[in-house]
Amino acid sequence: MIISSLTEAKAILDSNKNLIIPTETVYGIAGNIYDKESIENIYKIKNRPFTNPLIVHIDSIQAMEKVALDIPNAAYELANKFWPGPMTLLLKKRKDVPDLVTANKPTVAVRIPNHQTTNSLLSMLDYPLAAPSANPFGQLSPTSMAHAYRYFGQEIDILDGGKCTLGIESTIIGFDGDQPVVYRLGALTLEEIHNISGLSPKRKESESSDNSSPDASGMMYNHYAPQTRLIFTDDIFTEIEKNRDKKLGLLMSKTIYNDREKSTIIVINNNSNSKLAAQNLYTDLSYMDTLNLDVIIAEKWEEKGLGMSINDRLQKASSNC
Ligand code: TXA
Ligand code: MG
């Protein structure tokens, strides 16, 4: 059922059921972090390995202190600058945070989202909400109510929050002492972190492509993927030529493509607008999935700002990674 009343949303969560909630990044499947059954159900319904931990959504810095300890100064600096917002912090967890939520890791991932409806809901609850993206494991994250409904509308209630304004997941930042380390690049860019907080996070490189227990998500391959085969390339015209006999979907970053003769092609030109492209990325890919294409060819973005985050998602969605 689709709901819009916060009282109803609270009642669903208070009775230990799951609820799909909107955030500024993507929709998430939420449950009370202290209720075993609703957390177990999140993993099951997503078909997500129990080794892949969940993000805990909170409404204040005080709430962060209830789930984490030994919080580095840099974490407070970042939290003060970027919360509410698309940033998740990996912190040492308190003992009473259930191991099921953190997949037995010593850390807990926390964030204050920036969506009016969900922030109001969080402030009405006595507990934080664990909420991974509301998609079956490995598939595209939903950035609209309708997309979430297609995945889970028959099974889980959805709190309507319109279209997600940012469209890709939060940036996940852990700490090496007081040094921030980016585990997953997302809607908050390295440039924004540097320019606004003065901090220069390091990038955590994937140490292995072991999909069973990644250090942080986003380090997994074959993630964020459409059903259609996707080729990710810097040389879009060579790939178009190689696939000229196929039914193609083109997702262009900087190059404008308007070859009218090729009637079987669907083209989305992003005109170098990475903000709009990020907002629409999963909608565009899921739309292309409905068109029975042979292949989607996505053009690489310049490695800066949101372009870096989009490249990360497209690389993981591609079969050539
Ligand atoms: O924007 C977002 O972050 C969205 C919205 C709903 O908040 N959530 C989201 O959740 O993208 P999810 O589960 O799809 O991706 C979060 C990733 C997990 O895959 C997990 O690997 C990583 O965060 N993670 C969570 N807790 C962790 C921990 N304690 N240590 C390392 N990685 C962790
Ligand atoms: Mg996800």
CSV table of C-alpha atoms and ligand atoms in Angstrom, one decimal:
chain,number,residue,atom,x,y,z
A,1,MET,CA,0.0,0.0,0.0
A,2,ILE,CA,1.2,3.5,-0.7
A,3,ILE,CA,0.8,5.8,2.3
A,4,SER,CA,1.4,9.4,3.0
A,5,SER,CA,0.5,9.7,6.7
A,6,LEU,CA,3.4,9.9,9.1
A,7,THR,CA,1.2,8.5,11.9
A,8,GLU,CA,0.5,5.5,9.8
A,9,ALA,CA,4.1,5.1,8.9
A,10,LYS,CA,5.1,5.2,12.5
A,11,ALA,CA,2.5,2.6,13.4
A,12,ILE,CA,3.8,0.2,10.7
A,13,LEU,CA,7.4,0.5,12.0
A,14,ASP,CA,6.3,0.4,15.7
A,15,SER,CA,4.6,-2.9,14.9
A,16,ASN,CA,8.0,-4.2,13.6
A,17,LYS,CA,7.0,-4.3,10.0
A,18,ASN,CA,9.1,-3.0,7.2
A,19,LEU,CA,8.4,0.3,5.3
A,20,ILE,CA,9.9,1.7,2.2
A,21,ILE,CA,11.0,5.2,2.8
A,22,PRO,CA,12.1,8.1,0.5
A,23,THR,CA,15.5,9.8,1.0
A,24,GLU,CA,17.2,12.4,-1.1
A,25,THR,CA,19.5,9.7,-2.6
A,26,VAL,CA,17.4,6.6,-3.3
A,27,TYR,CA,14.4,4.9,-1.6
A,28,GLY,CA,15.3,2.5,1.2
A,29,ILE,CA,13.6,-0.5,2.9
A,30,ALA,CA,13.5,0.4,6.6
A,31,GLY,CA,13.1,-1.4,9.8
A,32,ASN,CA,13.7,-0.8,13.5
A,33,ILE,CA,17.4,-1.6,14.1
A,34,TYR,CA,16.6,-3.3,17.5
A,35,ASP,CA,14.0,-5.7,16.1
A,36,LYS,CA,15.5,-8.9,14.9
A,37,GLU,CA,12.6,-10.0,12.7
A,38,SER,CA,12.2,-6.9,10.7
A,39,ILE,CA,16.0,-6.7,10.1
A,40,GLU,CA,16.1,-10.3,9.0
A,41,ASN,CA,13.3,-9.7,6.7
A,42,ILE,CA,15.1,-6.8,5.0
A,43,TYR,CA,18.0,-9.2,4.1
A,44,LYS,CA,15.6,-11.9,2.9
A,45,ILE,CA,13.3,-9.7,0.9
A,46,LYS,CA,16.3,-8.1,-0.9
A,47,ASN,CA,18.0,-11.5,-1.3
A,48,ARG,CA,21.0,-9.8,0.3
A,49,PRO,CA,23.8,-11.8,1.8
A,50,PHE,CA,23.8,-11.6,5.6
A,51,THR,CA,27.5,-10.5,5.3
A,52,ASN,CA,26.6,-7.2,3.8
A,53,PRO,CA,25.7,-4.7,6.5
A,54,LEU,CA,23.0,-2.1,6.6
A,55,ILE,CA,23.1,1.7,7.0
A,56,VAL,CA,21.5,3.1,10.1
A,57,HIS,CA,19.4,6.2,9.6
A,58,ILE,CA,19.3,8.7,12.5
A,59,ASP,CA,17.9,12.1,13.1
A,60,SER,CA,20.6,13.8,15.2
A,61,ILE,CA,24.3,13.8,16.3
A,62,GLN,CA,23.1,12.7,19.7
A,63,ALA,CA,21.6,9.6,18.0
A,64,MET,CA,24.9,9.0,16.4
A,65,GLU,CA,26.5,8.9,19.9
A,66,LYS,CA,23.9,6.2,21.0
A,67,VAL,CA,25.1,3.8,18.3
A,68,ALA,CA,28.8,4.7,18.0
A,69,LEU,CA,31.8,5.3,20.3
A,70,ASP,CA,35.4,6.7,20.0
A,71,ILE,CA,34.1,9.1,17.3
A,72,PRO,CA,37.0,10.9,15.7
A,73,ASN,CA,37.0,14.7,15.5
A,74,ALA,CA,37.0,14.6,11.7
A,75,ALA,CA,33.7,12.7,11.9
A,76,TYR,CA,32.1,15.5,13.9
A,77,GLU,CA,33.5,18.1,11.5
A,78,LEU,CA,32.0,16.2,8.5
A,79,ALA,CA,28.7,15.6,10.3
A,80,ASN,CA,28.4,19.3,11.2
A,81,LYS,CA,29.0,20.3,7.6
A,82,PHE,CA,27.2,17.6,5.6
A,83,TRP,CA,24.3,16.4,7.7
A,84,PRO,CA,21.5,16.2,6.9
A,85,GLY,CA,22.8,15.0,3.6
A,86,PRO,CA,24.1,12.3,1.3
A,87,MET,CA,27.0,11.2,3.5
A,88,THR,CA,27.3,8.0,5.6
A,89,LEU,CA,30.0,7.7,8.3
A,90,LEU,CA,31.6,4.4,9.3
A,91,LEU,CA,32.2,4.5,13.0
A,92,LYS,CA,33.2,2.1,15.8
A,93,LYS,CA,29.9,0.5,17.0
A,94,ARG,CA,28.5,0.3,20.4
A,95,LYS,CA,27.9,-3.2,21.7
A,96,ASP,CA,24.1,-2.9,21.9
A,97,VAL,CA,23.8,-2.2,18.1
A,98,PRO,CA,22.7,-5.7,16.9
A,99,ASP,CA,25.4,-7.6,15.0
A,100,LEU,CA,22.7,-8.5,12.4
A,101,VAL,CA,22.5,-4.9,11.3
A,102,THR,CA,26.3,-4.5,11.0
A,103,ALA,CA,26.9,-8.0,9.7
A,104,ASN,CA,29.2,-8.7,12.6
A,105,LYS,CA,31.5,-5.9,11.7
A,106,PRO,CA,33.1,-3.8,14.5
A,107,THR,CA,31.8,-0.6,12.7
A,108,VAL,CA,28.3,0.9,12.2
A,109,ALA,CA,27.4,3.0,9.2
A,110,VAL,CA,25.2,6.0,10.0
A,111,ARG,CA,23.7,8.9,8.3
A,112,ILE,CA,21.1,11.7,8.7
A,113,PRO,CA,19.2,11.8,5.4
A,114,ASN,CA,17.9,15.0,3.9
A,115,HIS,CA,14.2,14.4,3.1
A,116,GLN,CA,11.5,16.3,4.9
A,117,THR,CA,9.1,13.4,5.1
A,118,THR,CA,11.6,10.9,6.3
A,119,ASN,CA,13.4,13.3,8.7
A,120,SER,CA,10.0,14.1,10.3
A,121,LEU,CA,9.3,10.3,10.6
A,122,LEU,CA,12.7,9.6,12.2
A,123,SER,CA,12.1,12.3,14.8
A,124,MET,CA,8.8,10.6,15.8
A,125,LEU,CA,10.5,7.2,16.4
A,126,ASP,CA,12.3,6.0,19.5
A,127,TYR,CA,14.8,4.0,17.5
A,128,PRO,CA,17.0,4.4,14.4
A,129,LEU,CA,16.0,2.8,11.1
A,130,ALA,CA,18.2,0.4,9.2
A,131,ALA,CA,17.6,1.0,5.5
A,132,PRO,CA,19.4,-0.4,2.5
A,133,SER,CA,18.4,0.7,-1.0
A,134,ALA,CA,15.0,-0.7,-1.9
A,135,ASN,CA,16.0,-3.0,-4.7
A,136,PRO,CA,16.6,-6.7,-5.0
A,137,PHE,CA,20.3,-7.4,-4.4
A,138,GLY,CA,22.5,-6.2,-7.3
A,139,GLN,CA,19.7,-4.4,-9.2
A,140,LEU,CA,19.2,-0.7,-9.8
A,141,SER,CA,18.3,1.4,-6.8
A,142,PRO,CA,14.8,3.0,-7.0
A,143,THR,CA,14.7,6.7,-7.2
A,144,SER,CA,11.0,7.1,-7.4
A,145,MET,CA,8.0,5.7,-5.6
A,146,ALA,CA,6.9,4.0,-8.8
A,147,HIS,CA,10.2,2.2,-9.2
A,148,ALA,CA,10.2,1.0,-5.6
A,149,TYR,CA,6.6,-0.1,-6.1
A,150,ARG,CA,7.6,-2.3,-9.1
A,151,TYR,CA,10.1,-4.1,-7.0
A,152,PHE,CA,8.2,-4.6,-3.7
A,153,GLY,CA,4.8,-2.9,-3.9
A,154,GLN,CA,3.0,-6.1,-3.4
A,155,GLU,CA,4.8,-7.0,-0.2
A,156,ILE,CA,5.8,-3.8,1.6
A,157,ASP,CA,4.1,-0.5,2.3
A,158,ILE,CA,5.7,2.6,0.7
A,159,LEU,CA,5.8,6.1,2.2
A,160,ASP,CA,5.5,8.4,-0.8
A,161,GLY,CA,8.2,11.0,-1.0
A,162,GLY,CA,8.2,11.9,-4.7
A,163,LYS,CA,11.3,11.7,-6.9
A,164,CYS,CA,14.7,11.5,-5.2
A,165,THR,CA,16.5,14.8,-5.8
A,166,LEU,CA,20.0,13.4,-6.0
A,167,GLY,CA,19.5,10.0,-7.5
A,168,ILE,CA,22.6,8.1,-6.5
A,169,GLU,CA,23.5,6.7,-3.1
A,170,SER,CA,25.3,8.4,-0.3
A,171,THR,CA,29.1,8.7,-0.1
A,172,ILE,CA,30.5,6.4,2.6
A,173,ILE,CA,33.4,7.7,4.7
A,174,GLY,CA,35.4,5.7,7.2
A,175,PHE,CA,38.4,6.8,9.3
A,176,ASP,CA,42.0,5.8,9.6
A,177,GLY,CA,42.6,7.6,13.0
A,178,ASP,CA,41.4,11.1,12.1
A,179,GLN,CA,42.0,10.7,8.4
A,180,PRO,CA,38.8,10.3,6.4
A,181,VAL,CA,38.7,7.5,3.9
A,182,VAL,CA,36.1,7.2,1.1
A,183,TYR,CA,34.8,3.7,0.8
A,184,ARG,CA,32.0,4.4,-1.7
A,185,LEU,CA,31.9,7.5,-3.8
A,186,GLY,CA,28.3,8.8,-4.1
A,187,ALA,CA,26.2,12.0,-4.2
A,188,LEU,CA,28.6,14.0,-2.0
A,189,THR,CA,31.7,14.7,-4.2
A,190,LEU,CA,35.4,14.8,-3.1
A,191,GLU,CA,35.5,18.4,-4.2
A,192,GLU,CA,32.6,19.3,-2.0
A,193,ILE,CA,34.2,17.6,1.0
A,194,HIS,CA,37.4,19.4,0.4
A,195,ASN,CA,36.0,22.8,-0.4
A,196,ILE,CA,33.5,22.9,2.4
A,197,SER,CA,35.3,21.0,5.2
A,198,GLY,CA,38.9,21.6,4.3
A,199,LEU,CA,39.5,17.8,4.8
A,200,SER,CA,41.1,15.7,2.0
A,201,PRO,CA,39.8,12.2,2.2
A,202,LYS,CA,41.8,9.3,0.8
A,203,ARG,CA,40.2,6.8,-1.6
A,204,LYS,CA,39.9,3.3,-0.4
A,205,GLU,CA,40.8,1.0,-3.2
A,206,SER,CA,39.0,-2.4,-3.5
A,207,GLU,CA,41.4,-5.0,-2.2
A,208,SER,CA,39.6,-7.9,-3.7
A,209,SER,CA,36.6,-8.6,-5.8
A,210,ASP,CA,35.3,-11.0,-3.3
A,211,ASN,CA,31.6,-10.3,-3.4
A,212,SER,CA,30.7,-12.2,-0.2
A,213,SER,CA,32.1,-9.8,2.4
A,214,PRO,CA,33.1,-6.5,1.0
A,215,ASP,CA,34.7,-3.8,3.1
A,216,ALA,CA,31.9,-1.5,2.1
A,217,SER,CA,29.3,-1.9,-0.6
A,218,GLY,CA,29.9,-0.2,-3.8
A,219,MET,CA,33.1,-2.2,-3.7
A,220,MET,CA,31.2,-5.1,-5.2
A,221,TYR,CA,31.1,-5.8,-8.9
A,222,ASN,CA,28.0,-6.5,-10.9
A,223,HIS,CA,26.1,-4.0,-8.7
A,224,TYR,CA,23.7,-1.2,-9.6
A,225,ALA,CA,23.1,-3.2,-12.8
A,226,PRO,CA,20.4,-3.1,-15.4
A,227,GLN,CA,19.2,-6.4,-16.9
A,228,THR,CA,20.4,-5.4,-20.3
A,229,ARG,CA,24.1,-5.9,-21.1
A,230,LEU,CA,26.0,-2.6,-20.5
A,231,ILE,CA,29.2,-1.5,-22.1
A,232,PHE,CA,31.0,1.4,-20.4
A,233,THR,CA,33.5,3.2,-22.7
A,234,ASP,CA,35.5,6.3,-23.3
A,235,ASP,CA,35.4,5.7,-27.0
A,236,ILE,CA,31.6,5.8,-27.7
A,237,PHE,CA,31.9,5.9,-31.5
A,238,THR,CA,34.1,2.8,-31.8
A,239,GLU,CA,31.6,0.9,-29.7
A,240,ILE,CA,28.6,2.1,-31.7
A,241,GLU,CA,30.4,1.1,-34.9
A,242,LYS,CA,31.2,-2.4,-33.4
A,243,ASN,CA,27.6,-2.9,-32.5
A,244,ARG,CA,25.9,-1.3,-35.5
A,245,ASP,CA,23.7,-4.3,-36.3
A,246,LYS,CA,22.3,-4.3,-32.7
A,247,LYS,CA,19.4,-2.6,-31.0
A,248,LEU,CA,21.3,0.0,-29.0
A,249,GLY,CA,20.6,2.3,-26.1
A,250,LEU,CA,23.1,5.1,-25.7
A,251,LEU,CA,23.7,7.0,-22.5
A,252,MET,CA,25.9,9.9,-23.5
A,253,SER,CA,27.9,12.1,-21.1
A,254,LYS,CA,29.6,14.8,-23.0
A,255,THR,CA,29.2,13.8,-26.7
A,256,ILE,CA,25.9,14.7,-28.3
A,257,TYR,CA,24.6,12.0,-30.5
A,258,ASN,CA,21.8,12.6,-33.0
A,259,ASP,CA,22.2,10.3,-35.9
A,260,ARG,CA,18.6,10.1,-37.1
A,261,GLU,CA,19.2,7.3,-39.5
A,262,LYS,CA,19.6,4.6,-36.9
A,263,SER,CA,16.0,4.2,-36.0
A,264,THR,CA,16.6,1.3,-33.6
A,265,ILE,CA,18.6,3.5,-31.2
A,266,ILE,CA,17.4,5.2,-28.1
A,267,VAL,CA,19.7,8.0,-27.0
A,268,ILE,CA,19.9,10.0,-23.8
A,269,ASN,CA,22.2,13.0,-24.2
A,270,ASN,CA,23.3,14.3,-20.8
A,271,ASN,CA,25.0,17.4,-22.3
A,272,SER,CA,27.7,17.3,-19.6
A,273,ASN,CA,25.2,18.0,-16.9
A,274,SER,CA,26.3,15.5,-14.2
A,275,LYS,CA,23.8,16.7,-11.6
A,276,LEU,CA,20.9,15.9,-13.8
A,277,ALA,CA,22.5,12.8,-15.1
A,278,ALA,CA,23.0,11.5,-11.6
A,279,GLN,CA,19.4,12.3,-10.7
A,280,ASN,CA,18.1,10.4,-13.7
A,281,LEU,CA,20.8,7.6,-13.9
A,282,TYR,CA,18.7,4.7,-12.5
A,283,THR,CA,15.5,6.0,-14.1
A,284,ASP,CA,17.2,6.1,-17.5
A,285,LEU,CA,18.7,2.7,-17.1
A,286,SER,CA,15.5,1.1,-15.9
A,287,TYR,CA,13.6,2.8,-18.8
A,288,MET,CA,16.1,1.3,-21.2
A,289,ASP,CA,15.6,-2.1,-19.6
A,290,THR,CA,11.9,-2.0,-20.8
A,291,LEU,CA,12.9,-1.5,-24.4
A,292,ASN,CA,14.3,-4.9,-25.2
A,293,LEU,CA,17.7,-3.6,-26.3
A,294,ASP,CA,20.6,-5.8,-27.2
A,295,VAL,CA,23.0,-3.6,-25.4
A,296,ILE,CA,23.4,-0.3,-23.6
A,297,ILE,CA,26.5,1.7,-24.3
A,298,ALA,CA,27.4,4.3,-21.7
A,299,GLU,CA,29.9,7.0,-22.3
A,300,LYS,CA,32.4,7.7,-19.5
A,301,TRP,CA,32.3,11.0,-17.7
A,302,GLU,CA,35.3,13.2,-17.0
A,303,GLU,CA,36.8,12.0,-13.7
A,304,LYS,CA,35.7,14.9,-11.5
A,305,GLY,CA,32.8,15.9,-9.3
A,306,LEU,CA,29.7,13.8,-9.7
A,307,GLY,CA,31.2,12.4,-12.9
A,308,MET,CA,33.4,10.3,-10.8
A,309,SER,CA,30.5,8.8,-8.9
A,310,ILE,CA,28.5,8.2,-12.0
A,311,ASN,CA,31.5,6.4,-13.5
A,312,ASP,CA,31.8,4.3,-10.5
A,313,ARG,CA,28.2,3.1,-10.8
A,314,LEU,CA,28.4,2.6,-14.6
A,315,GLN,CA,31.7,0.6,-14.2
A,316,LYS,CA,30.0,-1.7,-11.7
A,317,ALA,CA,26.9,-2.0,-13.9
A,318,SER,CA,29.0,-3.0,-16.9
A,319,SER,CA,29.9,-6.4,-18.0
A,320,ASN,CA,33.3,-5.2,-19.0
A,321,CYS,CA,34.6,-4.6,-15.4
B,1,TXA,O1,22.1,6.7,0.0
B,1,TXA,C1,22.2,5.6,0.7
B,1,TXA,O2,23.2,5.3,1.3
B,1,TXA,C2,21.0,4.7,0.6
B,1,TXA,C3,19.8,5.4,1.3
B,1,TXA,C4,18.6,4.5,1.5
B,1,TXA,O3,20.2,5.9,2.6
B,1,TXA,N1,21.3,3.5,1.2
B,1,TXA,C5,22.1,2.6,0.7
B,1,TXA,O4,22.2,1.4,1.4
B,1,TXA,O5,22.7,2.7,-0.4
B,1,TXA,P1,22.8,0.1,0.7
B,1,TXA,O6,22.7,-1.0,1.8
B,1,TXA,O7,22.2,-0.2,-0.6
B,1,TXA,O8,24.4,0.4,0.6
B,1,TXA,C6,25.1,0.7,1.8
B,1,TXA,C7,26.4,0.0,1.9
B,1,TXA,C8,26.2,-1.5,2.1
B,1,TXA,O9,26.2,-2.2,0.9
B,1,TXA,C9,27.4,-1.9,2.9
B,1,TXA,O10,28.3,-2.7,2.2
B,1,TXA,C10,27.9,-0.6,3.4
B,1,TXA,O11,27.1,0.4,3.0
B,1,TXA,N2,28.0,-0.7,4.8
B,1,TXA,C11,27.0,-0.6,5.7
B,1,TXA,N3,27.5,-0.8,7.0
B,1,TXA,C12,28.8,-1.0,6.9
B,1,TXA,C13,29.8,-1.3,7.8
B,1,TXA,N4,29.6,-1.4,9.1
B,1,TXA,N5,31.1,-1.5,7.3
B,1,TXA,C14,31.3,-1.4,6.0
B,1,TXA,N6,30.4,-1.1,5.1
B,1,TXA,C15,29.2,-0.9,5.5
B,2,MG,MG,22.2,-0.7,-2.5
